[in-house]
Structure formats: structure tokens, C-alpha cells
Short mmCIF file of C-alpha atoms in Angstrom, two decimals:
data_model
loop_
_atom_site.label_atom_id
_atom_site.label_comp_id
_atom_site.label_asym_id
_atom_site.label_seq_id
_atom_site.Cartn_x
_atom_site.Cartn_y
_atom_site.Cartn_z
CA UNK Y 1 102.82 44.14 78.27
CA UNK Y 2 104.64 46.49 75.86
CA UNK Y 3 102.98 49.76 77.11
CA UNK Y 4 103.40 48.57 81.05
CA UNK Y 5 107.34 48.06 80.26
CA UNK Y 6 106.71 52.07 78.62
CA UNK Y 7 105.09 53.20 81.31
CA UNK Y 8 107.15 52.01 84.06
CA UNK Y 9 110.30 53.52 82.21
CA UNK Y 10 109.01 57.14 82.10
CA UNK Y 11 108.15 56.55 85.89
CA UNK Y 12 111.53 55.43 86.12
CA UNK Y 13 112.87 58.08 84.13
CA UNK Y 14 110.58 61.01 85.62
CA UNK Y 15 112.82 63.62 87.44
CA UNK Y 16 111.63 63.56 91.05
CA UNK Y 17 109.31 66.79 91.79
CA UNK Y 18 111.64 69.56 93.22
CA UNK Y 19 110.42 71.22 96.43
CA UNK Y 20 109.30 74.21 97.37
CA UNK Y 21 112.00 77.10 96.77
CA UNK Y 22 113.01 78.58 99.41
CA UNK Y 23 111.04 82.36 100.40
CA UNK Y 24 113.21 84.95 99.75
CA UNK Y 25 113.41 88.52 101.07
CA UNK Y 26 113.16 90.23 97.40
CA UNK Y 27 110.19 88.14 96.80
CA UNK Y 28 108.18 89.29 100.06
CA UNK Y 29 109.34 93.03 99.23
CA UNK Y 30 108.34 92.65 95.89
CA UNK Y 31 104.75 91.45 96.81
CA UNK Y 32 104.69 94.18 100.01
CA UNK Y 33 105.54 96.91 97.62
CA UNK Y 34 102.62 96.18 95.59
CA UNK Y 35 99.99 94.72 97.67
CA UNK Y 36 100.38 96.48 101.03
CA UNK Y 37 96.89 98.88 102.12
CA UNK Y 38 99.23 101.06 103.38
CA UNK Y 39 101.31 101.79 100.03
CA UNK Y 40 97.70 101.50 98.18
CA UNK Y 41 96.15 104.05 100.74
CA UNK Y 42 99.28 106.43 99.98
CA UNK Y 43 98.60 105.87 96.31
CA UNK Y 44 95.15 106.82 96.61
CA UNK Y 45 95.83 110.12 98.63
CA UNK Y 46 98.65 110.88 95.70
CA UNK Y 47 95.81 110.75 93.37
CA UNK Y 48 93.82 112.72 95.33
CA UNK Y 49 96.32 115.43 95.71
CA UNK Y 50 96.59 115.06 91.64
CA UNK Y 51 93.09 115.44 91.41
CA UNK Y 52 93.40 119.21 93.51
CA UNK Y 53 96.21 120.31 91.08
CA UNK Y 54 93.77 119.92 88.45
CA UNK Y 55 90.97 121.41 90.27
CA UNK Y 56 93.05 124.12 90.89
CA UNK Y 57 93.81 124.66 87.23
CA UNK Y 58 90.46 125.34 86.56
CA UNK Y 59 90.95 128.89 87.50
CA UNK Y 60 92.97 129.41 83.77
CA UNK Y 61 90.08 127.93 82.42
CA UNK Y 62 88.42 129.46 79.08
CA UNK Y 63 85.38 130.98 80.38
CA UNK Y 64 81.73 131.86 78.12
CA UNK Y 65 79.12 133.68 79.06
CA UNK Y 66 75.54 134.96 77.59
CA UNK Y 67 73.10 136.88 78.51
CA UNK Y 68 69.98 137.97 76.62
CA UNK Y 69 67.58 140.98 77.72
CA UNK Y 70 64.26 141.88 76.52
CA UNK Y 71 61.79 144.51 77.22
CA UNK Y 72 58.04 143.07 77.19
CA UNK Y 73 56.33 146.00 78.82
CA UNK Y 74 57.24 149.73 78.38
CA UNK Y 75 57.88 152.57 76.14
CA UNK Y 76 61.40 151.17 74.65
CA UNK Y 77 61.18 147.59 73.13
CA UNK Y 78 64.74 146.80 73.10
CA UNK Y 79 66.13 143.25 73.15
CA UNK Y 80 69.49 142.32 72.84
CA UNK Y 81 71.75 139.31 73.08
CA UNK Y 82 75.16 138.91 74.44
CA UNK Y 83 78.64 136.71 74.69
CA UNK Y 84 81.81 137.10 75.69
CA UNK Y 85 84.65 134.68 76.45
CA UNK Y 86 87.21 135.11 79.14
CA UNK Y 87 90.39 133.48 79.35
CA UNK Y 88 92.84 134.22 82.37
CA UNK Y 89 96.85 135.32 81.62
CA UNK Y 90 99.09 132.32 83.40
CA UNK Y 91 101.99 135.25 83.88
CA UNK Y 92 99.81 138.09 85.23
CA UNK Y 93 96.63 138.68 87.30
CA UNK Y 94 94.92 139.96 84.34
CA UNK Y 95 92.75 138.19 81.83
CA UNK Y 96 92.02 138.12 77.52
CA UNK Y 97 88.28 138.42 76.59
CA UNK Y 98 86.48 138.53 73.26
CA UNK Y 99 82.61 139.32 72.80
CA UNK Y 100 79.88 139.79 70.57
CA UNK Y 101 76.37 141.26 71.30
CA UNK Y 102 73.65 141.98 68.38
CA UNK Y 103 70.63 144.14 69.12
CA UNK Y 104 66.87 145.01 67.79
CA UNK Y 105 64.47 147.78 68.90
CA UNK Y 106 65.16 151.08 70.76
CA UNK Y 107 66.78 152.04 73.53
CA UNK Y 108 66.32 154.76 76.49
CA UNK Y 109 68.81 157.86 75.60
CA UNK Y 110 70.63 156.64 78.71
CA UNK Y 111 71.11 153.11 77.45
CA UNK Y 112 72.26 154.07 74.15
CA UNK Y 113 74.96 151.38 74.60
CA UNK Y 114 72.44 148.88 74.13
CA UNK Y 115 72.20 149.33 70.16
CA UNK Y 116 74.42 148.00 67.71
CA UNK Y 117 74.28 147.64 63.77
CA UNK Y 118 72.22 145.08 62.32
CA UNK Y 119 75.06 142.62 62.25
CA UNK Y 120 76.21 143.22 65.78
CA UNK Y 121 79.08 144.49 67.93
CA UNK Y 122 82.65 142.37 67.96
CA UNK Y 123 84.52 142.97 70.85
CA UNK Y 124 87.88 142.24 72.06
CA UNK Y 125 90.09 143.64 75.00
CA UNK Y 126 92.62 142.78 77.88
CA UNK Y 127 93.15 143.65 81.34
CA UNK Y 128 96.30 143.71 82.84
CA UNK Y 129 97.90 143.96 86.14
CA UNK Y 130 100.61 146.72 87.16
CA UNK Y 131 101.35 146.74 90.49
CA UNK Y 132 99.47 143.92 92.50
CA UNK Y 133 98.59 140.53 91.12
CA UNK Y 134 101.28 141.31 88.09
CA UNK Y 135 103.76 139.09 89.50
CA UNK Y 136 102.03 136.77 92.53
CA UNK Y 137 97.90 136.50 92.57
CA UNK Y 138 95.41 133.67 94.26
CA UNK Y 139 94.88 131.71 91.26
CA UNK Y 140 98.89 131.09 90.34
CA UNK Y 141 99.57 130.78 94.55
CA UNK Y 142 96.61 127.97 94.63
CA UNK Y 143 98.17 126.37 91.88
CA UNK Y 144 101.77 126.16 93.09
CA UNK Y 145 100.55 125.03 96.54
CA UNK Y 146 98.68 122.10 94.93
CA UNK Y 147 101.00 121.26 92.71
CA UNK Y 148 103.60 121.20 95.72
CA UNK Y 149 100.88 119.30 97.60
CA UNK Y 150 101.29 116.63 94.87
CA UNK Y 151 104.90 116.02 95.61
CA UNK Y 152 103.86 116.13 99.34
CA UNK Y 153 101.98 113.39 98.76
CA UNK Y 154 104.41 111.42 96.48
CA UNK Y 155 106.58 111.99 99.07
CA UNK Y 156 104.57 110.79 102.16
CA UNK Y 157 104.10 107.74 99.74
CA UNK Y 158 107.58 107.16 99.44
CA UNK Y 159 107.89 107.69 103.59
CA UNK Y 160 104.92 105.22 104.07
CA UNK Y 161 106.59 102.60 101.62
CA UNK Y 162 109.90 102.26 103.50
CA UNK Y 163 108.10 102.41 106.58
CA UNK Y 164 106.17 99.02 105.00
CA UNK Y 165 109.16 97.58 103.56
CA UNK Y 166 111.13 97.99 107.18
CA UNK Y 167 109.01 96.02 108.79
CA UNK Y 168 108.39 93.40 105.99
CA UNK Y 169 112.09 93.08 106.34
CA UNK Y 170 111.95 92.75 110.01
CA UNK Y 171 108.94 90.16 109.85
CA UNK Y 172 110.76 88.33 107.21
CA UNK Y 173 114.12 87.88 109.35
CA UNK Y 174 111.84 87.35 112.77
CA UNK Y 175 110.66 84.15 110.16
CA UNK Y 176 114.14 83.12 109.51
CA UNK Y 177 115.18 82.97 112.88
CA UNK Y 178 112.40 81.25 113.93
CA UNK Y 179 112.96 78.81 111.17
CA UNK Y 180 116.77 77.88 112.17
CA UNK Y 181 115.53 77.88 115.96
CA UNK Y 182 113.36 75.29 115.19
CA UNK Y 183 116.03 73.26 113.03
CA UNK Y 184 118.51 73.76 116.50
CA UNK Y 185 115.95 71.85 118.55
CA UNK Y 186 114.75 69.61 116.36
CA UNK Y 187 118.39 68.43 115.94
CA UNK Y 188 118.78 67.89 119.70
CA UNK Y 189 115.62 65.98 119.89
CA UNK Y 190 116.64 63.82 117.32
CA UNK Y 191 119.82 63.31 118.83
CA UNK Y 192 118.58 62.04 122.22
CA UNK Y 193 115.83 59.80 120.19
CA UNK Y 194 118.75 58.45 118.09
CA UNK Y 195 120.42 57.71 121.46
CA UNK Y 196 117.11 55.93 123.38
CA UNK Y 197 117.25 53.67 120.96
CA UNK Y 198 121.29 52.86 122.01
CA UNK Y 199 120.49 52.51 125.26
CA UNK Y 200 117.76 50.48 125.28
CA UNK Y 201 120.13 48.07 123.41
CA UNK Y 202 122.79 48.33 125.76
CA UNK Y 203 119.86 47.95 128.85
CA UNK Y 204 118.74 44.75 127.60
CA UNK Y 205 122.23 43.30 127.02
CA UNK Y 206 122.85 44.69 130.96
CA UNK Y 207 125.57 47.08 129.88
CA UNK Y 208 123.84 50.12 131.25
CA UNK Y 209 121.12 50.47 134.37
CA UNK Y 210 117.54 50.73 133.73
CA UNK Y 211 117.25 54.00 134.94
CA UNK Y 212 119.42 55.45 132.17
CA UNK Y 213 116.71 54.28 129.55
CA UNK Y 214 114.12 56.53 131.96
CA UNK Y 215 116.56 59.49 132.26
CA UNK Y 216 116.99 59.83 128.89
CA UNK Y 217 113.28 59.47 127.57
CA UNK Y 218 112.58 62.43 130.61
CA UNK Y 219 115.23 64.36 128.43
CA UNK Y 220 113.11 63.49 125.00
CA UNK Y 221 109.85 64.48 126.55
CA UNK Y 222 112.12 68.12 127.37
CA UNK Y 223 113.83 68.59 124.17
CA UNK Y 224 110.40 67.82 122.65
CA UNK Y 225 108.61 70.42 124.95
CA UNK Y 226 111.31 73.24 123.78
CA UNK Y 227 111.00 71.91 120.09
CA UNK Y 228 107.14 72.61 120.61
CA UNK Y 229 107.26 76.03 121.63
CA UNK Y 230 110.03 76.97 118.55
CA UNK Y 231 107.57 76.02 116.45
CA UNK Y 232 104.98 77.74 118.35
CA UNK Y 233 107.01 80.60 117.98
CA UNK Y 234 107.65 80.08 114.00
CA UNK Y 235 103.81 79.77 113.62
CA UNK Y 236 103.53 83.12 114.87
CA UNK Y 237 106.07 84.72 112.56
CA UNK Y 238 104.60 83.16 109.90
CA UNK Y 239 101.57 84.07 110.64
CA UNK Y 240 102.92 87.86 110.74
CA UNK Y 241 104.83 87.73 107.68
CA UNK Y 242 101.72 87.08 105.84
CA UNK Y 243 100.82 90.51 106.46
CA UNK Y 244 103.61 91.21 104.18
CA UNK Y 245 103.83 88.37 101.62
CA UNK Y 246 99.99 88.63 99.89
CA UNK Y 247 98.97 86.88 96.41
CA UNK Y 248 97.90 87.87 93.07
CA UNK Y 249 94.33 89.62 95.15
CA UNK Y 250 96.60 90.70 97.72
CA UNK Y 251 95.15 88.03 99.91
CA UNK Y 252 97.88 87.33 103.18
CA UNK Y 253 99.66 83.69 102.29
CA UNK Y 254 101.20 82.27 105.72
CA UNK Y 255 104.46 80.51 104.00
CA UNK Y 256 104.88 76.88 104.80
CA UNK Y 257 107.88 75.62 106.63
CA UNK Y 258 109.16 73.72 103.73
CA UNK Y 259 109.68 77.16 102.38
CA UNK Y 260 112.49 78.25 105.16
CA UNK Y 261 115.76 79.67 103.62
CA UNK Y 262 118.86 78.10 105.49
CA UNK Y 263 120.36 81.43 106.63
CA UNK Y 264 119.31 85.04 106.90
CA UNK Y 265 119.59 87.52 103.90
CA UNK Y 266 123.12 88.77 103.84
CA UNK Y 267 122.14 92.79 103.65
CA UNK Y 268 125.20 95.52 103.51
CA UNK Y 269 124.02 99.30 103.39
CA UNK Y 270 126.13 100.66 100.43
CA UNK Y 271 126.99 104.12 99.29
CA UNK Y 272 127.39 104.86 102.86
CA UNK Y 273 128.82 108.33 103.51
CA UNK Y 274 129.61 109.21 106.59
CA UNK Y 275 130.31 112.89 105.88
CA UNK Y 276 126.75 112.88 103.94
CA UNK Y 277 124.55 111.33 106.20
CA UNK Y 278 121.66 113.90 105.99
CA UNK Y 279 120.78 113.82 101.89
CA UNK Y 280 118.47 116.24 100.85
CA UNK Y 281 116.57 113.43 99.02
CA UNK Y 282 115.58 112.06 101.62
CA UNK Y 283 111.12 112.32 101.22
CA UNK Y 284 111.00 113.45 104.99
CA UNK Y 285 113.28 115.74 104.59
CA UNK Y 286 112.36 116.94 100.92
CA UNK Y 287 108.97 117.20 101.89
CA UNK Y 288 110.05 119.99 104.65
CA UNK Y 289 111.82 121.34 101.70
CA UNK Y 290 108.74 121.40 99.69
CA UNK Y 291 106.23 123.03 102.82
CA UNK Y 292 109.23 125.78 102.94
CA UNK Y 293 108.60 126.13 99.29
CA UNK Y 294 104.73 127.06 100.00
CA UNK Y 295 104.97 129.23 102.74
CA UNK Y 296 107.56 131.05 100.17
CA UNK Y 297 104.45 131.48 97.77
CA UNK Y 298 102.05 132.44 100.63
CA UNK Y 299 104.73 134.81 101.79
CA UNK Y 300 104.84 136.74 98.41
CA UNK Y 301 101.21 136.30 97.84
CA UNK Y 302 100.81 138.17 101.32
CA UNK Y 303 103.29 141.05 100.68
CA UNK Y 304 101.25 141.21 97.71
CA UNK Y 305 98.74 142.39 99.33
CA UNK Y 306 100.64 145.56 100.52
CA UNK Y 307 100.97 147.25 96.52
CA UNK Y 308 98.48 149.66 95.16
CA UNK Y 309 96.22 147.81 92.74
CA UNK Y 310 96.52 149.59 89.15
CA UNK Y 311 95.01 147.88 86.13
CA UNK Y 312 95.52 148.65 82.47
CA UNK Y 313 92.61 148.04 80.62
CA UNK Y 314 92.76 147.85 76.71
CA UNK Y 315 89.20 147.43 74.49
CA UNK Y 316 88.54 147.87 70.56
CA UNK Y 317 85.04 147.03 69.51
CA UNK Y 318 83.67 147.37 65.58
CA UNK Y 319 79.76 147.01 64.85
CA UNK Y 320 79.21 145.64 61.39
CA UNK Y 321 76.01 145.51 58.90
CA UNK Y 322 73.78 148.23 58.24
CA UNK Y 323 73.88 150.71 60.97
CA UNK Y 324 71.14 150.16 63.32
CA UNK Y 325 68.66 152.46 65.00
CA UNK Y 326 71.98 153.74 67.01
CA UNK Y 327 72.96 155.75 64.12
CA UNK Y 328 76.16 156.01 62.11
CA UNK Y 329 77.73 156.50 65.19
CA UNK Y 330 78.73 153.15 66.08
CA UNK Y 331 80.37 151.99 62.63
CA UNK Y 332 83.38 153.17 63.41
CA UNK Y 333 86.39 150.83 64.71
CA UNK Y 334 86.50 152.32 68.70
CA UNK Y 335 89.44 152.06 70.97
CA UNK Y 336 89.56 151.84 74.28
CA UNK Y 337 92.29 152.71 77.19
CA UNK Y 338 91.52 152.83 81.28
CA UNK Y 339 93.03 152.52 84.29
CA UNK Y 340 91.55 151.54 87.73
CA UNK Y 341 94.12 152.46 90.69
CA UNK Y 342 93.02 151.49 94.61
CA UNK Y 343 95.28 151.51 97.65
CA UNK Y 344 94.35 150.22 101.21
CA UNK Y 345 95.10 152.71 103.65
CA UNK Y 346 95.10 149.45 106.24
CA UNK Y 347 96.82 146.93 105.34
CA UNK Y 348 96.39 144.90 108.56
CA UNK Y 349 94.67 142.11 106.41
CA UNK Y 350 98.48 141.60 105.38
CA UNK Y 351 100.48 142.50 108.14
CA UNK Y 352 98.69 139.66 109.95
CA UNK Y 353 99.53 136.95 107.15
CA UNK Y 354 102.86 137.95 106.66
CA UNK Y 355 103.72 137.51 110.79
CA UNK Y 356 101.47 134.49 110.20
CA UNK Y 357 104.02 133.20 107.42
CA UNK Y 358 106.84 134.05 109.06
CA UNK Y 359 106.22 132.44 112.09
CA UNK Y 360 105.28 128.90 110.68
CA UNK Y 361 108.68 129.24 109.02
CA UNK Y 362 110.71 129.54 111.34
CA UNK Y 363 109.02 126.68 113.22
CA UNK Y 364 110.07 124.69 110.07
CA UNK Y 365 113.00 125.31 109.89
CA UNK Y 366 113.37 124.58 113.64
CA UNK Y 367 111.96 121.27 112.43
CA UNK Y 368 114.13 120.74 109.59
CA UNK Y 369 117.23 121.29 111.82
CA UNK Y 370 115.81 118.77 114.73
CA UNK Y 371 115.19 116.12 111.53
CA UNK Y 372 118.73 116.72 110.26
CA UNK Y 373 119.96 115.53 114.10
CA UNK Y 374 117.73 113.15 114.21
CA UNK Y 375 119.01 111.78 110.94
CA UNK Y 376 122.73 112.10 112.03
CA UNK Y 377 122.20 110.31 115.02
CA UNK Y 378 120.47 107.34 114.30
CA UNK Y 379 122.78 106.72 111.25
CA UNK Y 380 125.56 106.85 112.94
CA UNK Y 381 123.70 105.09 115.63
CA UNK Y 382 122.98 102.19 113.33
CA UNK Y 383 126.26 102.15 111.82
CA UNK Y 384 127.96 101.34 115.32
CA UNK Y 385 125.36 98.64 115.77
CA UNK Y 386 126.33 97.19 112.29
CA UNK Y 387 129.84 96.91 113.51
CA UNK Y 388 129.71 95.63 116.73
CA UNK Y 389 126.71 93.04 115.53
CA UNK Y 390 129.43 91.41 112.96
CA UNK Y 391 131.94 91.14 115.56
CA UNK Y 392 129.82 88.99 117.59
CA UNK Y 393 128.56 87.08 114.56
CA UNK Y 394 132.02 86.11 114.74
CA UNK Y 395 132.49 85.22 118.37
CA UNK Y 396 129.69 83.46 118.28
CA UNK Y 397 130.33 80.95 115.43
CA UNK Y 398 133.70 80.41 116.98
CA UNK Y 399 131.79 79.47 119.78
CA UNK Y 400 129.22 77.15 118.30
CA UNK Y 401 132.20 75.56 116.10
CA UNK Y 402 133.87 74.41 119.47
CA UNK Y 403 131.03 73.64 121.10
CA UNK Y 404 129.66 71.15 118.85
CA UNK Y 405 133.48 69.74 118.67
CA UNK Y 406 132.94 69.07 122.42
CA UNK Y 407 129.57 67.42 121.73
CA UNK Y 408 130.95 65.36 118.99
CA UNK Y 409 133.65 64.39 120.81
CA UNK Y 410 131.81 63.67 124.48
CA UNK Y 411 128.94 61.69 122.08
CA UNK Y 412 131.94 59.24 120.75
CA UNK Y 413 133.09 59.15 124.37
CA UNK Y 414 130.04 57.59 125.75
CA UNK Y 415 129.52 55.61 123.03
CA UNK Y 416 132.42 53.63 123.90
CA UNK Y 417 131.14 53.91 127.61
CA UNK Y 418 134.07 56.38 128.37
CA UNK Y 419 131.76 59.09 129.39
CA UNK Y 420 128.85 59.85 131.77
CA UNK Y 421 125.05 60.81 130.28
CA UNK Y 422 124.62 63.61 132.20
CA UNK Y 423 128.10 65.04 130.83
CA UNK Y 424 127.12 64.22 127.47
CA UNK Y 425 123.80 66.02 127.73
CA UNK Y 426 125.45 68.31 128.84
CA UNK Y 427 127.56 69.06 126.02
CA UNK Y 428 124.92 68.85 123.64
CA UNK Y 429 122.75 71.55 125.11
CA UNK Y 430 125.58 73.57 125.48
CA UNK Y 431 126.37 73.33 121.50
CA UNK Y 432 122.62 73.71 120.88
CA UNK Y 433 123.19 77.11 123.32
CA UNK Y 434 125.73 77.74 121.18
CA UNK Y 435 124.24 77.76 118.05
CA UNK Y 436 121.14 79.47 119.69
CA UNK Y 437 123.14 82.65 120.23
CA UNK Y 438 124.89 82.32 117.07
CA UNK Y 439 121.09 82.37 115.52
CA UNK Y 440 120.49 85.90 117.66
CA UNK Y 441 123.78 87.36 116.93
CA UNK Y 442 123.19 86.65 112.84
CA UNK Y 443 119.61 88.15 113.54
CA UNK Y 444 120.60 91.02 115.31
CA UNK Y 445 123.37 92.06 112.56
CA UNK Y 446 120.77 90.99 109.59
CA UNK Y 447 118.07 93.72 111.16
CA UNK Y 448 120.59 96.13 112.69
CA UNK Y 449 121.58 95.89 108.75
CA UNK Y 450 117.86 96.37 107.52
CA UNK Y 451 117.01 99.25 109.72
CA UNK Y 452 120.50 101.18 108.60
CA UNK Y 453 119.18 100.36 104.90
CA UNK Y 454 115.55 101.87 105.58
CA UNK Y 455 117.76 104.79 107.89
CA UNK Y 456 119.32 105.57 104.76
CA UNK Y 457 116.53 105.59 102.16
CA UNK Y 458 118.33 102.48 99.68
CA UNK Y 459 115.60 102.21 97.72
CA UNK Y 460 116.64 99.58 95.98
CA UNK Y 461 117.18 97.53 98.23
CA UNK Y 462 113.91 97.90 100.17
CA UNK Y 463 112.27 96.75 97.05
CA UNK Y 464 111.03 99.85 95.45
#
């Protein structure tokens, strides 16, 4: 009996379950952000891009080599073994190397290079660039266009997130809308089921006609028809929000009525300049920024091509051991200086990728400019939408507050048989139109407010 009397007290005592919070932008921009395909597909291609700049390193990278020759069949019986390692100079077209090549046997008199002392040949040298390639060559061009390709594609990430997070905002506030439309007519239906139940008292005591009672359950089966297709309609913006709103697997979740906030997100652009509208930040128009800044590089990598090639070579070498069947020759420390010098006496290889280059930027820059108008006019656009969308959130609840004074007013009315059911049915569905437009005019300032936000890059407040 003891440990009923326990039990029932902690049921007693038990806080009743809380329901379901209410869905909230942040959280559907928090789980778009990192669940979308489209942000993961961006991600992907930013790796990709990453995955090029490295490739493209390899150019600089530390290079061996070996070779080995042998003569089987002949007169001379030479063999001798080779390797050498190259590395590539980051600030000129030129390149380090270092060798070392041992051989046995004799050589042809026109092959005496082939011997060395019994301990080999060390080698080391440099070649370096004077005139072309000293400043601009392939290898540092490819790897400032990839690396500018990898900010390309951050940036095209950050372009296809707000693009995502826009319309998770939109589908979100679509949701809301449909929500407090359905609330609107589920209110009136209730109303005119509250009332059946009135007159059906008043029929039977033969204070109203019989037809009332059928008049008004016409207007129930209406109300309930228009309650129908608001939920209809909430179904289907559910059912698109769950592109947005995804769990743990990034699995769509279609959020449950219960889950309805009572009002749309109260969003305000901030930091809004109107004498700074076009920020350079801005990933599309940084990454125009950043395509200028590679046909730069291919510009100077194509006038380039226009200078005299002259290399500098510089080479000491230093056999060691016994000296070989070379002679005494070789134990000397040698030095070595050269220079290589070529011009092209046509240089319409470059002529055509400099007009080439030139051409694609100015038709960026003509695209940059459009952009920047582009920019300035939707902004400002947007921000005249903002305005005039607040005004009429405040006609309109001005509206709805009178209206549904009328209604409560016309309601006591014929409740105390001072007033006609068609009037009073009237009165209702003109508060219910009321609030209706109220509903629209709070929706259009919410998303007039979103797309301003996602106009003006706020990260932060698209969630990223």
C-alpha cells in the first residue's frame, strides 16, 4: 500500500512533458549549412582545386636521376654509372643540380669524358635565367593560377552557400506563413462550431428558425473546406523545408506542426551602407578580382615570351681516388662558366597571347562593372522594399486590430439576438481577411528582409 501511495506521488509530482520547441530559423540554417549537397558538392570541388595547387607544385619538386652504360661488345669495354639530382629555383627559371658518376674500363679518345678516378666524379652546378624566365616562367605562372583557382573555388563555395541559405530562409518563412494561415482558419472554424452548438439551443427552445441551424453548418462545412486546403498548403511547405532542415545523416526531416513558431523571424540587415553598397568582399565580385589577377600572370608570362633567352650556367666537378685510366688529368678541382643566348626572330607565338589576354580582360572588366550595377541596384532595390513592406506591416495590423473589434463586438450583438447571422459572418471573415493580409504583409517584409541579408553577403546571419 506504502509503495502505491509512493508511486502515485511522483506521478503526481512528475513535471508534465514539455512539447516540442518551436523550429527556429538558426536551427534550419545551421543544419542547411552543413548538410546541404550543394555546399558539400562546393566543398568537394574546393578540394579538388586544392588538390591542383599541389599538383602544380610538383614542378619545384627535388628531382633524381641514374643512368648506367655498359659496353658488352666492341673494342672499348667501358661501363659507367651515373646520378644527378635536380632541384628547380622558386625565384628564377633556372634550377640547382648535384651529381656523381664513377667509371671502369676504357673509353674511345672521343668519349674521354666517360672516365673518372677510381672513386668517381662529384659534381655540382646551377643554371640561371637572365633575361626570360628570370622573373615570370610556366612552372611559377601554373602555380599562381592554381593557387588563385583555389580561392576561386572557396569563393564559388561561399556564392553557392548563400545561394542555399536564401532559399532555406525563404522555405523556412513560406513554413511560417503557412503555419499562422492555418491557425487563422482554424480559428474561424472553431468559431462557427462554437456557435452551431448556440443555435441549436436556441432552435429547440424556438428562439431562432430552423433554417439558421442549416445555414450555419453550410458555413462549417466552408470554413472547414478553406481550413483543408491551408493545411494542404502547410504540408507542402513542410514538405519543402525538409530539403533544408536534414538530420545527423543529412537525411530531409519534414517538421511536425506542433513545431510551428508563433510569428516569423524578426530579420534587420545591419551594417547597411548606402554609400558602400558594392564591397569588394563580396565572393562574386572577389572572384572577378581574383580571374583579373590570372590573366595578370598570363599577361606577363606572355610578354615573357618576347625577351631573348640568355642562361648563365655555373659547374665545378672534382674526381677523387686514385686517378683512373683517364690520367692525372681529371684530379684537378674544374670550373665551369657558359652561356646559352637564343632570340625568336617571330614572336607571333606571343603577339597572339598577349591580344588573347588583353581581350578577355577587358571583357572582365566589362563584367565587373555590369556586377557592380547589378549590385547597386538590387540593394537599393531591396532596401525600398524593406521600407515600404514595414509600413504595411503596420496598416495592416491596424486593420486586423479593428476588424476583430467589429467581430467581437457584432458576435456579442447576436448573442443577445441584436444582430443578424449573415452580418455576423460577415464580420468574422472580414477579421479573418484581416489577419490574412496581415500574415502576407509580415511575410513579405520577413523575405524582402532575407533577400536584402543574402543581397548583402551578412554572413552571419545566413548561418555561416
Amino acid at each position: 500500500m506504502i509503495h502505491r501511495l509512493v508511486v502515485l506521488l511522483l506521478v503526481l509530482l512528475a513535471p508534465v512533458a514539455a512539447g516540442a520547441a518551436p523550429l527556429t530559423l538558426d536551427e534550419v540554417l545551421r543544419s542547411s549549412a552543413q548538410h546541404s549537397p550543394a555546399i558539400i558538392e562546393a566543398l568537394a570541388r574546393e578540394r579538388a582545386a586544392s588538390g591542383r595547387e599541389l599538383s602544380a607544385n610538383g614542378a619545384f619538386d627535388l628531382v633524381f636521376e641514374a643512368e648506367a652504360l655498359a659496353r658488352p661488345l666492341g673494342y672499348y669495354d667501358g661501363v659507367g654509372i651515373e646520378g644527378k639530382v635536380t632541384s628547380p629555383l622558386r625565384d628564377n627559371g633556372g634550377n640547382l643540380y648535384a651529381g656523381y658518376r664513377v667509371s671502369r674500363g676504357s673509353f674511345a679518345p672521343y668519349d674521354g669524358k666517360g672516365y673518372t678516378n677510381e672513386l668517381g666524379e662529384l659534381k655540382v652546378g646551377a643554371l640561371f635565367s637572365l633575361m626570360r624566365d628570370r622573373l615570370v616562367d610556366e612552372r611559377r605562372t601554373a602555380l599562381g593560377i592554381a593557387a588563385a583557382d583555389v580561392e576561386l573555388a572557396r569563393l564559388d563555395r561561399e556564392l553557392v552557400a548563400v545561394g542555399v541559405q536564401r532559399r532555406a530562409m525563404a522555405a523556412y518563412q513560406q513554413w511560417v506563413a503557412a503555419g499562422n494561415r492555418v491557425a487563422i482558419f482554424r480559428e474561424l472554424l472553431g468559431l462557427a462550431t462554437e456557435r452551431q452548438t448556440s443555435i441549436d439551443r436556441q432552435i429547440a427552445l424556438g428562439a431562432r428558425p430552423a433554417i439558421l441551424g442549416v445555414e450555419n453548418r453550410q458555413n462549417i462545412v466552408r470554413r472547414n473546406a478553406l481550413l483543408v486546403r491551408a493545411e494542404q498548403d502547410l504540408a507542402v511547405a513542410a514538405n519543402a523545408l525538409s530539403f533544408f532542415w536534414r538530420d545527423d545523416l543529412g537525411q530531409p526531416r519534414v517538421p511536425e506542426p506542433d513545431r510551428l513558431p508563433d510569428r516569423l523571424p524578426n530579420l534587420r540587415p545591419v551594417g547597411l551602407d548606402p554609400a558602400n553598397l558594392v564591397r569588394p568582399d563580396r565572393p562574386d565580385l572577389a572572384a572577378i578580382f581574383t580571374r583579373l589577377d590570372q590573366l595578370d600572370a598570363r599577361l606577363r608570362l606572355a610578354e615573357n615570351q618576347y625577351e631573348p633567352r640568355l642562361d648563365l650556367r655555373v659547374e665545378a666537378s672534382k674526381d677523387i681516388g686514385a686517378v683512373g685510366l683517364g690520367g692525372p688529368t681529371r684530379t684537378p678541382t674544374e670550373g665551369f662558366v657558359g652561356l646559352r643566348f637564343a632570340v625568336p626572330l617571330q614572336r607571333r607565338q606571343a603577339q597572339g597571347r598577349i591580344a588573347e589576354v588583353k581581350a578577355e580582360q577587358e571583357a572582365l572588366q566589362a563584367r565587373r562593372h555590369l556586377l557592380e550595377d547589378q549590385i547597386q541596384v538590387e540593394v537599393k532595390g531591396l532596401a525600398v522594399q524593406v521600407e515600404a513592406s514595414a509600413r504595411l506591416v503596420t496598416l495592416a495590423e491596424e486593420e486586423s486590430r479593428l476588424s476583430a473589434s467589429m467581430a467581437d463586438a457584432e458576435r456579442r450583438r447576436f448573442t443577445l439576438g441584436a444582430s443578424d447571422f449573415i452580418v455576423v459572418n460577415l464580420r468574422e471573415e472580414a477579421a479573418a481577411d484581416a489577419r490574412l493580409r496581415l500574415v502576407d504583409a509580415q511575410f513579405r517584409e520577413s523575405a524582402a528582409n532575407a533577400e536584402l541579408i543574402a543581397a548583402t553577403i551578412d554572413l552571419r546571419q545566413l548561418g555561416l
